[in-house]
Short mmCIF file of C-alpha atoms and ligand atoms in Angstrom, two decimals:
data_model
loop_
_atom_site.label_atom_id
_atom_site.label_comp_id
_atom_site.label_asym_id
_atom_site.label_seq_id
_atom_site.Cartn_x
_atom_site.Cartn_y
_atom_site.Cartn_z
CA MET O 274 -9.77 -20.64 11.68
CA PRO O 275 -11.71 -20.81 8.42
CA HIS O 276 -10.85 -17.98 6.11
CA THR O 277 -13.26 -15.93 4.08
CA LEU O 278 -13.10 -13.91 0.90
CA LYS O 279 -12.27 -10.91 3.10
CA ASP O 280 -8.70 -12.14 3.51
CA VAL O 281 -8.26 -12.19 -0.25
CA LEU O 282 -9.91 -8.88 -1.15
CA PRO O 283 -8.57 -5.35 -0.55
CA SER O 284 -9.27 -4.10 2.99
CA SER O 285 -11.79 -1.55 1.70
CA ALA O 286 -13.98 -4.19 0.00
CA ARG O 287 -17.66 -3.91 1.03
CA LEU O 288 -21.03 -5.13 -0.10
CA ARG O 289 -23.24 -2.21 -1.19
CA SER O 290 -26.96 -2.18 -0.53
CA ASN O 291 -27.53 -2.58 -4.30
CA GLY O 292 -25.65 -5.90 -4.13
CA HIS O 293 -22.54 -4.51 -5.81
CA LEU O 294 -18.95 -4.95 -4.70
CA GLU O 295 -17.41 -1.72 -3.45
CA ILE O 296 -13.67 -1.09 -3.33
CA GLY O 297 -12.00 2.09 -2.12
CA GLY O 298 -15.44 3.64 -1.69
CA ALA O 299 -16.29 3.11 -5.37
CA ASP O 300 -18.90 0.83 -6.94
CA THR O 301 -16.87 -1.64 -9.02
CA VAL O 302 -19.74 -2.08 -11.49
CA ASP O 303 -19.63 1.66 -12.19
CA LEU O 304 -15.85 1.45 -12.53
CA ALA O 305 -16.17 -1.32 -15.11
CA ARG O 306 -18.68 0.79 -17.03
CA GLU O 307 -16.62 3.96 -16.86
CA PHE O 308 -13.13 2.59 -17.51
CA GLY O 309 -13.93 -0.58 -19.47
CA THR O 310 -12.74 -4.12 -18.82
CA PRO O 311 -10.47 -5.92 -18.23
CA LEU O 312 -9.50 -3.45 -15.54
CA PHE O 313 -7.00 -3.61 -12.71
CA VAL O 314 -8.45 -1.79 -9.70
CA MET O 315 -5.95 -0.93 -6.98
CA CYS O 316 -7.04 0.02 -3.48
CA GLU O 317 -4.50 2.59 -2.41
CA ASP O 318 -5.27 2.16 1.29
CA THR O 319 -4.56 -1.57 1.22
CA PHE O 320 -1.13 -0.99 -0.26
CA ARG O 321 -0.35 1.81 2.19
CA GLU O 322 -1.61 -0.18 5.21
CA ARG O 323 0.55 -3.12 4.21
CA ALA O 324 3.59 -0.93 3.58
CA LEU O 325 3.16 0.52 7.07
CA ARG O 326 2.81 -2.94 8.62
CA TYR O 327 6.02 -4.04 6.97
CA ARG O 328 7.90 -0.93 8.05
CA GLU O 329 6.63 -1.26 11.61
CA ALA O 330 7.61 -4.91 11.71
CA TYR O 331 11.08 -4.01 10.46
CA THR O 332 11.70 -0.62 12.08
CA ASP O 333 15.41 -1.31 12.30
CA ALA O 334 15.76 -2.57 8.73
CA ASP O 335 15.61 -1.35 5.15
CA VAL O 336 12.38 -2.37 3.41
CA TYR O 337 12.58 -2.29 -0.38
CA TYR O 338 9.43 -2.84 -2.44
CA ALA O 339 10.34 -5.18 -5.32
CA GLY O 340 9.04 -3.41 -8.41
CA LYS O 341 8.86 -6.56 -10.52
CA ALA O 342 5.44 -7.37 -9.02
CA PHE O 343 3.94 -4.11 -10.29
CA LEU O 344 5.62 -0.87 -11.23
CA CYS O 345 4.62 2.30 -13.02
CA VAL O 346 5.45 5.94 -12.35
CA ALA O 347 2.52 6.47 -9.95
CA MET O 348 3.37 3.27 -8.06
CA ALA O 349 7.00 4.35 -7.66
CA LYS O 350 5.72 7.61 -6.18
CA MET O 351 3.50 5.79 -3.69
CA VAL O 352 6.42 3.56 -2.71
CA ALA O 353 8.57 6.65 -2.11
CA GLU O 354 5.81 8.32 -0.07
CA GLU O 355 5.56 5.23 2.14
CA GLY O 356 9.24 5.59 2.98
CA LEU O 357 10.19 2.32 1.33
CA GLY O 358 13.20 1.64 -0.84
CA LEU O 359 12.80 0.13 -4.30
CA ASP O 360 14.24 -3.07 -5.76
CA VAL O 361 14.67 -2.80 -9.53
CA ALA O 362 15.68 -5.74 -11.67
CA SER O 363 16.20 -4.15 -15.07
CA GLY O 364 17.03 -0.94 -16.87
CA GLY O 365 13.32 -0.51 -17.56
CA GLU O 366 12.36 -0.68 -13.90
CA LEU O 367 15.19 1.70 -13.05
CA PHE O 368 14.09 4.09 -15.78
CA THR O 369 10.54 4.04 -14.39
CA ALA O 370 11.80 4.81 -10.89
CA LEU O 371 13.95 7.69 -12.10
CA LYS O 372 11.07 9.06 -14.14
CA ALA O 373 9.07 9.14 -10.90
CA SER O 374 11.98 11.02 -9.23
CA PHE O 375 12.41 8.11 -6.85
CA PRO O 376 15.39 8.90 -4.57
CA PRO O 377 18.20 6.92 -6.25
CA GLU O 378 20.02 6.25 -3.00
CA ARG O 379 17.01 4.18 -1.88
CA ILE O 380 17.22 1.93 -4.96
CA ILE O 381 18.76 -1.54 -5.00
CA PHE O 382 19.57 -2.91 -8.46
CA HIS O 383 19.29 -6.66 -9.17
CA GLY O 384 19.59 -9.00 -12.12
CA ASN O 385 21.52 -12.12 -13.04
CA ASN O 386 22.60 -10.71 -16.40
CA LYS O 387 22.92 -6.96 -16.15
CA SER O 388 24.40 -5.43 -19.26
CA ASP O 389 27.21 -2.89 -19.22
CA ALA O 390 24.63 -0.29 -20.21
CA GLU O 391 22.44 -1.19 -17.23
CA LEU O 392 25.35 -1.11 -14.79
CA GLU O 393 26.40 2.23 -16.19
CA MET O 394 22.84 3.55 -15.94
CA GLY O 395 22.66 2.50 -12.29
CA MET O 396 25.99 4.02 -11.41
CA LYS O 397 25.31 7.29 -13.21
CA ALA O 398 21.96 7.57 -11.46
CA GLY O 399 23.69 7.00 -8.12
CA VAL O 400 21.63 4.00 -7.01
CA GLY O 401 22.23 3.02 -3.40
CA ARG O 402 23.18 -0.62 -3.98
CA ILE O 403 24.03 -2.76 -6.97
CA VAL O 404 23.86 -6.48 -6.32
CA ALA O 405 26.58 -8.42 -8.13
CA ASP O 406 25.21 -11.76 -9.20
CA SER O 407 28.51 -13.32 -10.30
CA MET O 408 32.26 -12.90 -10.03
CA GLU O 409 32.32 -11.79 -13.65
CA GLU O 410 29.78 -9.06 -12.97
CA LEU O 411 31.73 -7.90 -9.95
CA GLU O 412 34.86 -7.41 -12.07
CA ARG O 413 32.86 -5.73 -14.82
CA ALA O 414 31.13 -3.40 -12.35
CA ASP O 415 34.51 -2.41 -10.94
CA ALA O 416 35.83 -1.54 -14.39
CA ILE O 417 32.72 0.48 -15.24
CA ALA O 418 32.80 2.30 -11.90
CA GLY O 419 36.45 3.09 -12.56
CA SER O 420 35.75 4.51 -16.01
CA LEU O 421 32.91 6.66 -14.64
CA GLY O 422 34.84 7.72 -11.57
CA ALA O 423 31.75 6.60 -9.61
CA ARG O 424 32.53 4.70 -6.43
CA THR O 425 29.71 2.20 -6.01
CA GLN O 426 28.25 0.33 -3.07
CA MET O 427 27.69 -3.28 -3.97
CA MET O 428 26.23 -6.38 -2.39
CA LEU O 429 27.03 -9.94 -3.37
CA ARG O 430 24.12 -12.22 -4.22
CA VAL O 431 24.81 -15.53 -2.59
CA THR O 432 23.05 -18.86 -3.02
CA PRO O 433 22.54 -20.38 0.40
CA GLY O 434 21.53 -23.82 -0.85
CA VAL O 435 18.12 -23.71 0.82
CA GLU O 436 15.02 -25.18 -0.82
CA ALA O 437 11.93 -23.17 0.01
CA HIS O 438 8.57 -24.91 -0.30
CA THR O 439 7.00 -23.17 -3.24
CA HIS O 440 6.49 -23.66 -6.97
CA GLU O 441 9.78 -24.74 -8.55
CA TYR O 442 9.64 -21.87 -11.06
CA ILE O 443 9.88 -19.39 -8.21
CA GLN O 444 12.40 -21.24 -6.02
CA THR O 445 15.74 -19.48 -6.07
CA GLY O 446 17.73 -20.42 -2.98
CA GLN O 447 18.73 -23.93 -4.02
CA GLU O 448 22.19 -24.84 -5.34
CA ASP O 449 20.89 -25.41 -8.88
CA SER O 450 19.86 -21.81 -9.54
CA LYS O 451 20.73 -19.28 -12.20
CA PHE O 452 21.02 -16.64 -9.48
CA GLY O 453 23.95 -15.82 -7.26
CA MET O 454 27.19 -17.31 -6.06
CA SER O 455 27.26 -20.54 -4.16
CA VAL O 456 28.20 -20.50 -0.48
CA GLU O 457 28.78 -24.23 -0.41
CA GLY O 458 30.80 -24.28 -3.62
CA GLY O 459 33.10 -21.52 -2.33
CA VAL O 460 32.42 -19.03 -5.15
CA ALA O 461 30.79 -16.57 -2.77
CA LEU O 462 33.85 -16.53 -0.51
CA GLU O 463 36.15 -16.09 -3.51
CA ALA O 464 34.05 -13.10 -4.61
CA ALA O 465 34.21 -11.57 -1.13
CA LYS O 466 38.00 -11.90 -1.18
CA ARG O 467 38.24 -10.49 -4.66
CA ALA O 468 35.96 -7.57 -3.77
CA ARG O 469 38.42 -6.46 -1.10
CA ASP O 470 41.03 -5.84 -3.81
CA LEU O 471 38.81 -4.05 -6.31
CA PRO O 472 39.57 -0.33 -6.27
CA ASN O 473 36.22 1.18 -7.29
CA LEU O 474 33.68 -0.80 -5.28
CA ASP O 475 32.67 -1.13 -1.66
CA VAL O 476 31.00 -4.41 -0.86
CA VAL O 477 28.70 -3.57 2.04
CA GLY O 478 27.15 -6.98 2.53
CA PHE O 479 25.40 -10.02 1.16
CA HIS O 480 22.05 -10.70 -0.40
CA SER O 481 19.94 -13.80 -0.80
CA HIS O 482 16.42 -14.37 -2.07
CA ILE O 483 15.27 -17.94 -1.60
CA GLY O 484 11.99 -17.81 -3.49
CA SER O 485 8.52 -16.43 -3.58
CA ASN O 486 5.11 -17.11 -2.01
CA ILE O 487 6.64 -18.94 0.95
CA THR O 488 4.33 -19.63 3.89
CA GLY O 489 6.67 -20.89 6.61
CA VAL O 490 9.54 -19.06 8.29
CA GLU O 491 11.79 -22.14 8.57
CA ALA O 492 13.56 -21.72 5.22
CA PHE O 493 14.34 -18.09 6.13
CA LEU O 494 15.75 -19.09 9.51
CA ARG O 495 17.93 -21.72 7.86
CA THR O 496 19.11 -19.06 5.41
CA VAL O 497 20.04 -16.77 8.29
CA GLU O 498 22.12 -19.57 9.84
CA ILE O 499 23.94 -20.20 6.57
CA LEU O 500 24.54 -16.50 5.92
CA ALA O 501 25.82 -15.98 9.46
CA GLU O 502 28.30 -18.82 9.04
CA PHE O 503 29.26 -17.30 5.71
CA CYS O 504 29.87 -13.91 7.32
CA ALA O 505 32.17 -15.64 9.81
CA SER O 506 34.17 -17.26 7.00
CA VAL O 507 34.44 -13.92 5.24
CA ARG O 508 35.71 -12.32 8.44
CA ASP O 509 38.23 -15.12 8.94
CA ALA O 510 39.47 -14.87 5.37
CA THR O 511 39.47 -11.10 4.87
CA GLY O 512 39.00 -9.42 8.24
CA ILE O 513 35.90 -7.71 6.82
CA GLN O 514 32.62 -7.78 8.76
CA PRO O 515 29.62 -7.18 6.52
CA ALA O 516 27.43 -4.24 7.50
CA GLU O 517 24.27 -5.46 5.76
CA LEU O 518 22.41 -8.68 5.09
CA ASN O 519 19.51 -8.59 2.68
CA LEU O 520 17.12 -11.53 2.93
CA GLY O 521 15.07 -10.75 -0.18
CA GLY O 522 11.30 -11.06 -0.44
CA GLY O 523 9.10 -14.10 -0.56
CA LEU O 524 6.26 -13.91 1.96
CA ALA O 525 3.08 -15.69 0.94
CA ILE O 526 -0.36 -14.13 0.66
CA ALA O 527 -3.89 -15.52 0.52
CA TYR O 528 -5.08 -16.10 -3.03
CA THR O 529 -7.98 -18.30 -2.00
CA ARG O 530 -10.04 -18.83 1.13
CA GLY O 531 -7.94 -21.87 1.95
CA ASP O 532 -4.62 -19.99 2.00
CA PHE O 533 -2.90 -18.78 5.13
CA PRO O 534 -1.04 -15.54 4.50
CA ALA O 535 2.32 -15.08 6.19
CA ARG O 536 2.25 -12.68 9.18
CA VAL O 537 5.08 -10.25 8.60
CA GLU O 538 5.24 -9.36 12.29
CA SER O 539 6.11 -12.89 13.40
CA PHE O 540 8.50 -13.38 10.48
CA ALA O 541 10.36 -10.21 11.43
CA THR O 542 10.57 -11.17 15.11
CA GLU O 543 11.84 -14.66 14.40
CA VAL O 544 14.33 -13.59 11.74
CA ARG O 545 15.72 -10.81 13.92
CA ALA O 546 16.08 -13.09 16.94
CA LYS O 547 17.79 -15.76 14.87
CA LEU O 548 20.22 -13.30 13.33
CA GLN O 549 21.04 -11.81 16.70
CA GLY O 550 21.64 -15.23 18.24
CA GLU O 551 23.80 -16.44 15.38
CA MET O 552 25.91 -13.31 15.25
CA GLU O 553 26.51 -13.39 19.01
CA ARG O 554 27.50 -17.03 18.80
CA LEU O 555 30.01 -16.24 16.07
CA GLY O 556 31.32 -13.08 17.71
CA LEU O 557 30.17 -10.79 14.92
CA PRO O 558 28.32 -7.47 15.09
CA VAL O 559 24.68 -7.75 13.99
CA PRO O 560 24.42 -6.39 10.44
CA ARG O 561 21.58 -4.17 9.28
CA ILE O 562 18.79 -6.24 7.75
CA GLY O 563 17.30 -5.54 4.33
CA VAL O 564 14.09 -7.12 3.01
CA GLU O 565 12.40 -6.93 -0.40
CA PRO O 566 8.72 -7.78 -0.26
CA ALA O 567 6.51 -7.41 -3.30
CA ARG O 568 3.65 -9.88 -3.43
CA TRP O 569 2.77 -9.36 0.23
CA LEU O 570 2.48 -5.60 -0.28
CA ILE O 571 0.58 -5.38 -3.54
CA ALA O 572 -1.17 -8.66 -4.45
CA ASN O 573 -4.28 -8.22 -2.29
CA ALA O 574 -4.47 -4.50 -3.05
CA MET O 575 -5.87 -5.20 -6.53
CA VAL O 576 -8.75 -6.98 -8.18
CA THR O 577 -9.21 -7.49 -11.89
CA LEU O 578 -12.65 -6.76 -13.32
CA TYR O 579 -13.79 -8.59 -16.43
CA THR O 580 -17.04 -8.62 -18.38
CA VAL O 581 -18.68 -12.00 -18.82
CA GLY O 582 -19.44 -12.97 -22.42
CA THR O 583 -20.21 -16.43 -23.71
CA VAL O 584 -21.39 -19.08 -21.27
CA LYS O 585 -21.01 -22.60 -22.66
CA GLU O 586 -22.57 -25.46 -20.79
CA ILE O 587 -21.41 -28.96 -21.71
CA PRO O 588 -23.96 -31.14 -19.92
CA GLY O 589 -22.36 -33.49 -17.44
CA ILE O 590 -18.88 -32.10 -18.14
CA ARG O 591 -18.41 -28.43 -17.30
CA THR O 592 -19.64 -24.89 -17.83
CA TYR O 593 -17.22 -22.42 -19.35
CA VAL O 594 -17.80 -18.79 -18.43
CA SER O 595 -15.69 -16.73 -20.83
CA VAL O 596 -14.41 -13.26 -19.96
CA ASP O 597 -12.85 -10.49 -22.03
CA GLY O 598 -9.27 -10.97 -20.77
CA GLY O 599 -7.25 -14.00 -19.78
CA MET O 600 -3.66 -15.14 -20.01
CA SER O 601 -2.57 -11.80 -21.49
CA ASP O 602 -3.46 -10.01 -18.23
CA ASN O 603 -2.87 -12.93 -15.86
CA ILE O 604 -0.42 -15.60 -16.95
CA ARG O 605 -0.11 -17.07 -13.44
CA PRO O 606 -2.74 -19.83 -13.73
CA ALA O 607 -1.21 -21.09 -16.98
CA LEU O 608 2.38 -20.68 -15.84
CA TYR O 609 2.27 -21.84 -12.22
CA GLY O 610 -1.12 -23.50 -11.88
CA ALA O 611 -2.03 -20.57 -9.60
CA ARG O 612 -5.52 -20.59 -8.01
CA TYR O 613 -7.77 -17.58 -7.56
CA GLU O 614 -11.21 -16.79 -6.19
CA ALA O 615 -13.89 -14.99 -8.19
CA LEU O 616 -17.17 -13.24 -7.51
CA LEU O 617 -19.74 -11.37 -9.52
CA ALA O 618 -19.31 -7.69 -8.71
CA ASN O 619 -22.91 -6.93 -9.74
CA LYS O 620 -24.38 -9.89 -7.80
CA ALA O 621 -22.11 -9.90 -4.76
CA ASP O 622 -25.12 -10.56 -2.50
CA VAL O 623 -26.31 -13.62 -4.44
CA PRO O 624 -25.17 -17.03 -3.14
CA SER O 625 -22.54 -18.74 -5.29
CA ASP O 626 -23.98 -22.18 -5.92
CA ARG O 627 -22.94 -23.07 -9.45
CA VAL O 628 -19.49 -24.51 -10.17
CA VAL O 629 -18.05 -23.11 -13.39
CA THR O 630 -14.70 -22.64 -15.10
CA ILE O 631 -13.58 -19.13 -15.98
CA ALA O 632 -12.04 -19.09 -19.44
CA GLY O 633 -10.05 -16.31 -21.01
CA ALA O 634 -10.66 -15.05 -24.53
CA HIS O 635 -7.35 -16.22 -25.99
CA CYS O 636 -6.95 -18.70 -28.74
CA GLU O 637 -5.90 -21.70 -26.71
CA GLN O 638 -7.52 -24.21 -24.39
CA GLY O 639 -4.89 -23.56 -21.70
CA ASP O 640 -6.22 -20.05 -21.27
CA LEU O 641 -8.31 -20.87 -18.20
CA LEU O 642 -8.23 -18.35 -15.38
CA ILE O 643 -9.97 -20.45 -12.74
CA LYS O 644 -11.07 -24.05 -12.94
CA ASP O 645 -14.06 -25.03 -10.84
CA VAL O 646 -15.05 -21.94 -8.94
CA SER O 647 -18.51 -21.20 -7.54
CA LEU O 648 -20.56 -18.32 -8.95
CA PRO O 649 -24.26 -17.41 -8.76
CA ALA O 650 -26.33 -19.78 -10.91
CA SER O 651 -27.62 -16.86 -12.97
CA VAL O 652 -24.12 -15.93 -14.26
CA GLY O 653 -24.45 -14.64 -17.80
CA ARG O 654 -23.43 -12.16 -20.46
CA GLY O 655 -22.82 -8.67 -19.13
CA ASP O 656 -22.07 -9.66 -15.54
CA VAL O 657 -18.93 -8.14 -14.06
CA LEU O 658 -16.52 -10.73 -12.73
CA ALA O 659 -14.05 -9.68 -10.04
CA VAL O 660 -10.89 -11.73 -9.51
CA PRO O 661 -9.12 -10.71 -6.28
CA ALA O 662 -5.40 -10.78 -5.42
CA THR O 663 -4.14 -9.93 -8.90
CA GLY O 664 -1.90 -7.02 -7.85
CA ALA O 665 1.39 -8.92 -7.94
CA TYR O 666 2.79 -10.30 -11.18
CA GLY O 667 -0.46 -9.62 -13.00
CA TYR O 668 -0.10 -6.40 -14.96
CA SER O 669 3.69 -6.67 -14.76
CA MET O 670 3.62 -9.98 -16.65
CA ALA O 671 0.90 -8.91 -19.07
CA SER O 672 1.43 -9.38 -22.79
CA ASN O 673 -0.17 -8.49 -26.09
CA TYR O 674 -0.87 -12.14 -26.95
CA ASN O 675 -3.41 -12.30 -29.79
CA ARG O 676 -2.70 -8.56 -30.08
CA PHE O 677 -4.85 -7.81 -27.05
CA PRO O 678 -4.29 -4.26 -25.82
CA ARG O 679 -3.12 -4.30 -22.21
CA PRO O 680 -5.77 -3.22 -19.66
CA ALA O 681 -5.82 0.01 -17.70
CA VAL O 682 -4.81 0.20 -14.05
CA ILE O 683 -6.81 2.53 -11.83
CA VAL O 684 -6.38 3.54 -8.21
CA VAL O 685 -9.40 4.02 -5.97
CA GLU O 686 -9.47 5.89 -2.70
CA ASP O 687 -12.39 7.48 -0.81
CA GLY O 688 -14.70 6.97 -3.76
CA ASP O 689 -12.38 8.66 -6.26
CA ALA O 690 -10.80 6.78 -9.13
CA ARG O 691 -7.78 7.81 -11.17
CA VAL O 692 -6.04 6.07 -14.03
CA ILE O 693 -2.37 5.30 -13.32
CA VAL O 694 -1.73 3.21 -16.44
CA ALA O 695 -3.84 3.99 -19.49
CA ARG O 696 -5.50 1.20 -21.44
CA GLU O 697 -3.68 0.36 -24.65
CA THR O 698 -5.45 0.85 -27.94
CA TYR O 699 -5.15 -1.14 -31.17
CA GLU O 700 -3.07 1.78 -32.42
CA ASP O 701 -0.67 1.28 -29.48
CA VAL O 702 -0.45 -2.41 -30.23
CA THR O 703 0.54 -1.72 -33.85
CA SER O 704 2.56 1.43 -33.22
CA ARG O 705 5.93 -0.31 -33.46
CA ASP O 706 5.08 -2.30 -36.59
CA LEU O 707 7.19 -1.10 -39.53
N1 LIG L 99 13.82 -9.81 -4.30
C1 LIG L 99 14.29 -10.54 -5.33
C2 LIG L 99 15.71 -10.55 -5.60
C3 LIG L 99 13.39 -11.24 -6.14
O1 LIG L 99 13.87 -11.96 -7.15
C4 LIG L 99 12.00 -11.19 -5.87
C5 LIG L 99 11.05 -11.90 -6.73
C6 LIG L 99 11.56 -10.41 -4.80
C7 LIG L 99 12.50 -9.75 -4.02
C8 LIG L 99 10.10 -10.27 -4.43
O2 LIG L 99 9.55 -11.48 -4.06
P1 LIG L 99 8.06 -11.57 -3.45
O3 LIG L 99 8.04 -10.84 -2.13
O4 LIG L 99 7.12 -10.97 -4.43
O5 LIG L 99 7.84 -13.02 -3.29
N2 LIG L 99 6.25 -14.19 -11.23
C9 LIG L 99 6.24 -15.04 -10.07
C10 LIG L 99 7.12 -14.53 -8.96
C11 LIG L 99 8.55 -14.29 -9.37
C12 LIG L 99 9.35 -13.74 -8.25
C13 LIG L 99 10.62 -13.15 -8.75
N3 LIG L 99 11.43 -12.55 -7.75
C14 LIG L 99 4.79 -15.21 -9.60
O6 LIG L 99 3.91 -14.66 -10.22
O7 LIG L 99 4.53 -15.92 -8.65
#
């Protein structure tokens, strides 16, 4: 079935009778005028609808939103309201969650190089799970838990040796990974044995995250097989039967009309059936499943608005349409070759019949947001460009390159807009300079 821009935009996206793009009941051209550009516009309903879909698909599992895709205090509150848990991967993400009074017992703490200070922060806060990424971290966590008198529930991050089909920068399940302990190499089993003897920790289960933006379920099913076999070896070696298996995040979304988003409902059904079958075969009780989606929940909930500036036509070569942001608010095209769609928010009813390249305003040729995308032929200075599906790993990977202040993030719902992250000023950008 051919896809349309609708699959890429927030669910509340509409065409207004004035030809403008509407999101969350608000005219995006007015939003650009009122809040300035570049601007991240988040449709609250889209996020909440997707959170509900995930929870309904996994009623019998723990669903953690992975904050690395986008986190701020207001977002942590929305995640809590939706009844989700939260995956944090740094002291900063944990701090943000705590500042939002996120229930600590619903937090899972990740990272391949957590410092003592971060482990201590997590334990003092009473986070629900800390995921040990290495044997060394497991020992260190035990010592810290002992010194704090804080018994801690841990999971072991294991590397299943599965290669998911996605960009190599976001593949994490393969043997050659900086994350986790190898199942095949035996380190994971050694850690499980060692954990049994550590006095201050309870290892409640195993965790794996095989990668991100994965379209097919096969790699997940293979991971379930490997983890089930691993659980059986742990039982044989220690007598312990893990209570939880966390399969991480990774479901793909539609960035462009050609993309097929993963259907969480069918993923959940297949994964659950596989786990059940494997555990029965091995004579093990079925552990509680955990999942950690991020991109699937938040990517399509946002669009970035830019103002068009210089249009440079090089006859017979290409037309560059420059906007007032770029790789400082969206590094994904430069880093992963990621593709996006674009439309003119103030001419959303005009056919797109001119192929152009959207360039950022940064001082390098590689700062191209979208190569060869169709826009209305009249595209010119002052138009408002909307780039959909920027909610995941957009703002969270933003930088101050060229001393650009980071954009604002606003939430729209029923025609109301509120700022959840304020736009930086030049003063902010220089405020740490001594
Ligand atoms: N859990 C763990 C342990 C993770 O490392 C990640 C993502 C997730 C969950 C969430 O994965 P998701 O559902 O979003 O695929 N910056 C890259 C993506 C990096 C992913 C890092 N880990 C990008 O922009 O594509």
